[in-house]
CSV table of C-alpha atoms and ligand atoms in Angstrom, one decimal:
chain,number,residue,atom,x,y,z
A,3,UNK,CA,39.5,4.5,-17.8
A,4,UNK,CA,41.4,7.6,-16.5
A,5,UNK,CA,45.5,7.4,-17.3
A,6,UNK,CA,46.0,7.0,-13.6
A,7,UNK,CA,44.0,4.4,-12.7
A,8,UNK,CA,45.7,0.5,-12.0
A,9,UNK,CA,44.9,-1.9,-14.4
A,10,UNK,CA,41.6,-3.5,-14.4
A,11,UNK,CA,42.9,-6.7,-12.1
A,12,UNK,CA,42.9,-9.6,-14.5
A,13,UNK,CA,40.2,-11.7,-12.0
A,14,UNK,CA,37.5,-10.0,-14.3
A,15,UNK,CA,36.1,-10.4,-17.5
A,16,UNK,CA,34.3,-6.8,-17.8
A,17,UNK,CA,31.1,-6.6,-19.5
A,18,UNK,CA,30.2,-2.8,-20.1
A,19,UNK,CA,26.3,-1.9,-20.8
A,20,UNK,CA,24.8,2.1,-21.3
A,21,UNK,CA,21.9,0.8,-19.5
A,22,UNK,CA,20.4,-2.5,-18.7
A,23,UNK,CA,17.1,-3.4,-16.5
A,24,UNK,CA,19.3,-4.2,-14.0
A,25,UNK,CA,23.2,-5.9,-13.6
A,26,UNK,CA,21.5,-8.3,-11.4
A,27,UNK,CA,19.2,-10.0,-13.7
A,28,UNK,CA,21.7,-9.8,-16.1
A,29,UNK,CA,24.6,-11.3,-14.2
A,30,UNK,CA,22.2,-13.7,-12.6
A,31,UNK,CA,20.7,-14.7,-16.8
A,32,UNK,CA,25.0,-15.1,-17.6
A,33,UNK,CA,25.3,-16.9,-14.2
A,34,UNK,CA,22.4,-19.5,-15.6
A,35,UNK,CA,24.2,-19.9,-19.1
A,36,UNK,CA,27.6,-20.6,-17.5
A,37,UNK,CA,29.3,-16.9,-17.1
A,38,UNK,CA,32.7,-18.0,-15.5
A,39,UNK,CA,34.1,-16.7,-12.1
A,40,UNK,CA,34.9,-12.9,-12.1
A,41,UNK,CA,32.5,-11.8,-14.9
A,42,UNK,CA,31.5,-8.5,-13.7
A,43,UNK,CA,28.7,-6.8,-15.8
A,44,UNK,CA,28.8,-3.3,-15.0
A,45,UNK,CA,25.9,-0.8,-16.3
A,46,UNK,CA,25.9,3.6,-16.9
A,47,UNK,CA,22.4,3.2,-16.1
A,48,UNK,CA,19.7,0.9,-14.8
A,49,UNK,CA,15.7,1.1,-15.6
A,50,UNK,CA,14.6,-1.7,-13.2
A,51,UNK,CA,17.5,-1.9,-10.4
A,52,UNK,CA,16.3,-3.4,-7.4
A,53,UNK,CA,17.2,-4.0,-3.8
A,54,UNK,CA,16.8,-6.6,-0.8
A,55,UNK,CA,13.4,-6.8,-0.3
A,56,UNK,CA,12.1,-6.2,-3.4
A,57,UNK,CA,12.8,-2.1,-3.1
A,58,UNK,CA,14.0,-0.4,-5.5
A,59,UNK,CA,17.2,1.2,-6.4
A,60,UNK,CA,17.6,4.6,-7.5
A,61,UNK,CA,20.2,4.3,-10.8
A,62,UNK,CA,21.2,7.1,-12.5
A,63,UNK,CA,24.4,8.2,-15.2
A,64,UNK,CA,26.9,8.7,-12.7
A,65,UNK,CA,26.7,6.3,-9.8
A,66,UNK,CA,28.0,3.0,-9.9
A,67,UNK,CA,26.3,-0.4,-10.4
A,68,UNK,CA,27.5,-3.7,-11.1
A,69,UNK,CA,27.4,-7.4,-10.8
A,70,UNK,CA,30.0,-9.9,-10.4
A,71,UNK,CA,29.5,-13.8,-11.0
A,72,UNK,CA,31.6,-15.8,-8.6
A,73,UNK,CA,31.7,-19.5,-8.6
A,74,UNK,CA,33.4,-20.3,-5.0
A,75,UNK,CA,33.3,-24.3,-4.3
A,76,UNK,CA,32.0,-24.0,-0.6
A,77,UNK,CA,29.2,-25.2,1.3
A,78,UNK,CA,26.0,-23.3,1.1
A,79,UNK,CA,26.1,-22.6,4.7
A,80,UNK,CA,29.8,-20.1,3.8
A,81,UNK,CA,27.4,-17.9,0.7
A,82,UNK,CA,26.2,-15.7,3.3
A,83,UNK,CA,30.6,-14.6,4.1
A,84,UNK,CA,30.5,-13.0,0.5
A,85,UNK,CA,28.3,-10.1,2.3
A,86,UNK,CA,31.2,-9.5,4.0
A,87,UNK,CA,33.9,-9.5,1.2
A,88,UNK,CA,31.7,-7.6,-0.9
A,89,UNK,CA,30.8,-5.1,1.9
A,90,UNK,CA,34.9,-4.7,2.5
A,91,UNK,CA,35.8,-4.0,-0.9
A,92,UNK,CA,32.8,-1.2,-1.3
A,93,UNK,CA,33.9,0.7,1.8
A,94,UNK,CA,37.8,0.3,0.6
A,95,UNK,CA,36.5,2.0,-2.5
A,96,UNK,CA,35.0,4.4,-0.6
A,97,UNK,CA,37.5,5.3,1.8
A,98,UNK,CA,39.9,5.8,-1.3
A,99,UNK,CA,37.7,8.4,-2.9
A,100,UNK,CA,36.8,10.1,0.3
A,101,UNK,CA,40.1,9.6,2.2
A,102,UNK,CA,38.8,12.1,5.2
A,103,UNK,CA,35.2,10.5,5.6
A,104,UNK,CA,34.1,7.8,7.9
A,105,UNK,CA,33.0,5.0,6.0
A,106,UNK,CA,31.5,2.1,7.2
A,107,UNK,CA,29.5,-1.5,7.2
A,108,UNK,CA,26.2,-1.7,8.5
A,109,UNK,CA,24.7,-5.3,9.1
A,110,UNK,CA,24.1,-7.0,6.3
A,111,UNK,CA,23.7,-5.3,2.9
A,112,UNK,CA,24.3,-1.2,4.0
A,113,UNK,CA,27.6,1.0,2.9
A,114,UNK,CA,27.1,4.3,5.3
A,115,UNK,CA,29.2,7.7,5.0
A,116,UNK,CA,28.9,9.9,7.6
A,117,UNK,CA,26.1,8.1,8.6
A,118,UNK,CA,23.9,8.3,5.7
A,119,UNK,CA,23.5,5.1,2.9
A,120,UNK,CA,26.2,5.4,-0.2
A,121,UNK,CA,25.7,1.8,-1.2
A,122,UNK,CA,24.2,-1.5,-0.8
A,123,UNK,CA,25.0,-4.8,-1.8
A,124,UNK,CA,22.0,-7.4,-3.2
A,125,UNK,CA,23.2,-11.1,-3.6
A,126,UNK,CA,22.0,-13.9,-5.0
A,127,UNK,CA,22.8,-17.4,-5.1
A,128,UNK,CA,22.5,-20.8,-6.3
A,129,UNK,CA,23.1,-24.3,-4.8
A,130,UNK,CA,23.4,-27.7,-6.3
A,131,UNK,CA,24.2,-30.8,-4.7
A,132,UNK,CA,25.0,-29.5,-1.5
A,133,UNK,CA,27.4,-26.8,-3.1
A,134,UNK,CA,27.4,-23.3,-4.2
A,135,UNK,CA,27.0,-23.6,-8.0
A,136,UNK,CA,27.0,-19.7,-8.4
A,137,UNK,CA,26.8,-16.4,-6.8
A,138,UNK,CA,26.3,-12.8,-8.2
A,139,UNK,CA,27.0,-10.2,-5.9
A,140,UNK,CA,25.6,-6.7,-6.8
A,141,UNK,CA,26.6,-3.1,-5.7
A,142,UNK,CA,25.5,0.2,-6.4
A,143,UNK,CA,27.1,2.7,-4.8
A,144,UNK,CA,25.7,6.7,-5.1
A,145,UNK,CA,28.7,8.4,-6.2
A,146,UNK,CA,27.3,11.6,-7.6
A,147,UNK,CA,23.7,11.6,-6.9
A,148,UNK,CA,21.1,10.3,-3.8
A,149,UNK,CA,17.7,9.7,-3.8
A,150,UNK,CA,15.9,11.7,-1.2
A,151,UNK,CA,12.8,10.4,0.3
A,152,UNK,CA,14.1,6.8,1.4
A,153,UNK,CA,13.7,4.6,4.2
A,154,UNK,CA,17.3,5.3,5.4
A,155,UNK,CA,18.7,8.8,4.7
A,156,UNK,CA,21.3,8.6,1.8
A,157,UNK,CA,24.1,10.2,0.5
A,158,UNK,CA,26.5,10.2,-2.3
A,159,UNK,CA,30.4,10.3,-2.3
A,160,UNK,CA,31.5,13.4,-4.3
A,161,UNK,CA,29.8,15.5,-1.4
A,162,UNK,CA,32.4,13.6,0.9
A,163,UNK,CA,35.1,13.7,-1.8
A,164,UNK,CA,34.9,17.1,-2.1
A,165,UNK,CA,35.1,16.8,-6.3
A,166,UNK,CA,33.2,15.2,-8.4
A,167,UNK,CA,34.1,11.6,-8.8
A,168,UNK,CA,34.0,9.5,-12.1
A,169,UNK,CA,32.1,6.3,-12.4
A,170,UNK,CA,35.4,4.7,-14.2
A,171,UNK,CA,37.4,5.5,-11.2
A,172,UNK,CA,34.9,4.5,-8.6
A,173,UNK,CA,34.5,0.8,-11.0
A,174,UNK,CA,38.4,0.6,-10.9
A,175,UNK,CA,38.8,1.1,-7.0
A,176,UNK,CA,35.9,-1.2,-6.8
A,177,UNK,CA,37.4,-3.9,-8.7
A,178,UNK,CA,41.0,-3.7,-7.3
A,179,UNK,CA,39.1,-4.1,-3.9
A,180,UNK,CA,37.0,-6.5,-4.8
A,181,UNK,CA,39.8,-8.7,-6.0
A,182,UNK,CA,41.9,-8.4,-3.2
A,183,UNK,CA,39.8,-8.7,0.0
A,184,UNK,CA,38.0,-12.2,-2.5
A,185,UNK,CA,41.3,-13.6,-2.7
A,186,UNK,CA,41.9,-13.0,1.3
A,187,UNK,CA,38.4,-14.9,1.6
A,188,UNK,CA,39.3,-17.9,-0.9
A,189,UNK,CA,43.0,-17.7,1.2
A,190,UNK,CA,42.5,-17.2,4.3
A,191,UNK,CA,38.9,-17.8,5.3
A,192,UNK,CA,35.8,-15.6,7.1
A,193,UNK,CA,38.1,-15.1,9.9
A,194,UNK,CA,40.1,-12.4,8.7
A,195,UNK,CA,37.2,-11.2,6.7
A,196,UNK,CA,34.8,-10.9,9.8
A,197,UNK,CA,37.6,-9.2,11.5
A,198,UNK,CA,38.3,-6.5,8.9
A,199,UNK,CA,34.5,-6.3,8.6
A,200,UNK,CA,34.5,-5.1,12.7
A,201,UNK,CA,37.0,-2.6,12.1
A,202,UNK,CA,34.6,-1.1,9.9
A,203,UNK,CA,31.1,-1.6,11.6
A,204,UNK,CA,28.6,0.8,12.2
A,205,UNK,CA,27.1,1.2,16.0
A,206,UNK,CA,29.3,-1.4,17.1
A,207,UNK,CA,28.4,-1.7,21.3
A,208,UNK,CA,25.3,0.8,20.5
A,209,UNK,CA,21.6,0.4,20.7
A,210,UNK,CA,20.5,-0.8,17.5
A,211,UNK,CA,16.2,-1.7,16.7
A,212,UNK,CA,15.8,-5.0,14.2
A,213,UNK,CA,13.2,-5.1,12.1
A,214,UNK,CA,12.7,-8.9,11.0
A,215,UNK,CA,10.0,-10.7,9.1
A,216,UNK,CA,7.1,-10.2,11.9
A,217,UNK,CA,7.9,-8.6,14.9
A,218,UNK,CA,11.2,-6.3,15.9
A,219,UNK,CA,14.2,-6.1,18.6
A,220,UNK,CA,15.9,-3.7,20.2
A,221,UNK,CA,19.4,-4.0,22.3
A,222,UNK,CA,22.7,-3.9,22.0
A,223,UNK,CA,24.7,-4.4,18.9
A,224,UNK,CA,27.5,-7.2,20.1
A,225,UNK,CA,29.1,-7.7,16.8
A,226,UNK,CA,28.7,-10.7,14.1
A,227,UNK,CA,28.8,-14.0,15.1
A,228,UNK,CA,31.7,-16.7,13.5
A,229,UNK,CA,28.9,-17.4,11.1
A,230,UNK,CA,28.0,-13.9,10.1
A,231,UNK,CA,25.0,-13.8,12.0
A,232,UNK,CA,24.3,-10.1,13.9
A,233,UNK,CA,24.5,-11.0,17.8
A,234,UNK,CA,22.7,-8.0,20.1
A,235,UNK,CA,21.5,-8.5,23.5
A,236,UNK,CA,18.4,-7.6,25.0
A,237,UNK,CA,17.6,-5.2,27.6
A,238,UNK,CA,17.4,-8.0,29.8
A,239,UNK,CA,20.7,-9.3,29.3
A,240,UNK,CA,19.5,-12.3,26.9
A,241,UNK,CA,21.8,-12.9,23.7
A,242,UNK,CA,19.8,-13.0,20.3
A,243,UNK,CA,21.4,-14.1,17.2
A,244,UNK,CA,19.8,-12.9,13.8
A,245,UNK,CA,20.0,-14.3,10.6
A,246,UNK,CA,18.0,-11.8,8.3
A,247,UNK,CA,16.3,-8.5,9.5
A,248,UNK,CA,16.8,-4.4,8.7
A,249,UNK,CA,18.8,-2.7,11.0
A,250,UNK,CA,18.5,0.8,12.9
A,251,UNK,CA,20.9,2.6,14.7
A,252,UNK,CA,19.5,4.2,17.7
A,253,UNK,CA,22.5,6.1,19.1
A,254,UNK,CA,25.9,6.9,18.3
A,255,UNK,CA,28.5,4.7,19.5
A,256,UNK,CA,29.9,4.4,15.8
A,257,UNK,CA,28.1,6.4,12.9
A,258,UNK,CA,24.9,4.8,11.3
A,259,UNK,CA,22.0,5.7,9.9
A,260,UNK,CA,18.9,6.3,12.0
A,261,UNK,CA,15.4,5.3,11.4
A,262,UNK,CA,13.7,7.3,8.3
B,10,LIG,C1,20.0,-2.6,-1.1
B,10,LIG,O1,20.5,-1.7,-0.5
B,10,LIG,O2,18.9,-3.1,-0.9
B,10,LIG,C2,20.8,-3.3,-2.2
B,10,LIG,C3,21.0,-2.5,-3.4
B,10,LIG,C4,21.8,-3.2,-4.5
B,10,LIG,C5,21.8,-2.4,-5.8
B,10,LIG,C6,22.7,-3.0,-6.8
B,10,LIG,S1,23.0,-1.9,-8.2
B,10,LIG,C7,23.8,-3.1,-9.1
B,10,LIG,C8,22.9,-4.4,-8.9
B,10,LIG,N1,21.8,-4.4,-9.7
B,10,LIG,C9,20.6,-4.3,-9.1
B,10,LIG,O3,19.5,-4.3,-9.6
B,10,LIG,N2,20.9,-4.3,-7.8
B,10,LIG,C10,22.3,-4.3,-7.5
């Protein structure tokens, strides 16, 4: 850890790995043997890191990628509002390493700079007898290297920074975030979360295309709903809500990624 950085906030039992398969399966494994809240298993590199939808994810030495158990006791319809913690405290990490770019959230999983991918969040969950038993929230986020050739044109940090910028600092940041905008959550509720989470959404009031399971939509991107679900409207004025689905930014209301 760098002289400067805070301390590690005390929420988090750190688990440090050279490389692993990937922090998920590992968390998720910990999770299963009864890993308390805040163990965060954080990796240099991963052989076998993986995405939503089964893709993969690029891991190299000098990007960040870690997992944190949490153990909230909330219904399993509230899981899905950890996206939104977890998606706050990546782009506060973010915007504290690259103070001058535009960072933001695109709906669900997606961390953009200047329009480009820098990070995504996987999570993955549990539920017993009506409750959340666990939940391991994963985030890589490119800090010194991007994989070209992807779906959705990425980027890495230290081209935003302007220096080069060290995994240890990117974890701290990370953490400190991660602790803070959690205990907001656990506080407070999703309301603050979700509005925090506007503040910082990508193509907010622009055309956006969703790709879901079988079919797509295009229309306006309206914001998330009090349950975290992405409301658009249609070209013909009908309101959609959308649980699960890729998203495309079509124009440039707010920064996003286009289509690959
Ligand atoms: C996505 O954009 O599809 C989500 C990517 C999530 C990657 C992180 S890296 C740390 C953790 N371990 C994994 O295998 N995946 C997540």
């Amino acid at each position: 850890m760098g002289g400067e950085s805070p301390p590690f906030p005390d929420f988090f039992q750190l688990v440090t790995l050279d490389e692993t398969g990937s922090t998920n399966d590992d968390a998720t494994a910990a999770a299963r043997g009864g890993a308390p809240e805040g163990t965060l298993i954080w990796a240099r590199r991963q052989t076998k890191g993986h995405g939503r939808r089964g893709r993969s994810w690029v891991s190299p030495g000098g990007n960040l990628h870690l997992s944190i158990v949490l153990r909230p006791d909330v219904a399993p319809m509230r899981a899905g509002e950890i996206a939104f913690v977890a998606a706050l405290a990546a782009t506060d990490a973010c915007a504290g390493l690259a103070p001058a770019a535009d960072v933001r959230c695109k709906w669900p999983n997606d961390i953009l700079v200047a329009g480009r991918k820098v990070g995504g969040l996987l999570i993955e969950s549990s539920i017993a007898e009506n409750r959340v038993e666990w939940l391991v929230v994963g985030i890589g986020l490119n800090l010194a290297i991007h994989p070209d050739n992807v779906e959705f044109p990425a980027t890495h940090l230290a081209l935003h920074a302007g220096r080069a910028v060290a995994v240890e600092e990117g974890l701290a940041l990370l953490a400190e975030a991660f602790a803070a905008r959690y205990r907001l959550w656990r506080d407070h509720g999703f309301a603050p979360v979700r509005m925090a989470w506007l503040d910082r959404a990508a193509g907010l009031g622009g055309l956006i295309r969703v790709r879901l399971e079988n079919s797509e939509l295009t229309g306006t991107f309206d914001g998330i709903a009090a349950d975290g679900t992405l409301a658009l409207t249609l070209p013909d004025g009908t309101p959609r809500r959308v649980t699960a689905g890729d998203v495309f930014l079509l124009d440039s209301v707010s920064s996003g990624a286009s289509p690959g």
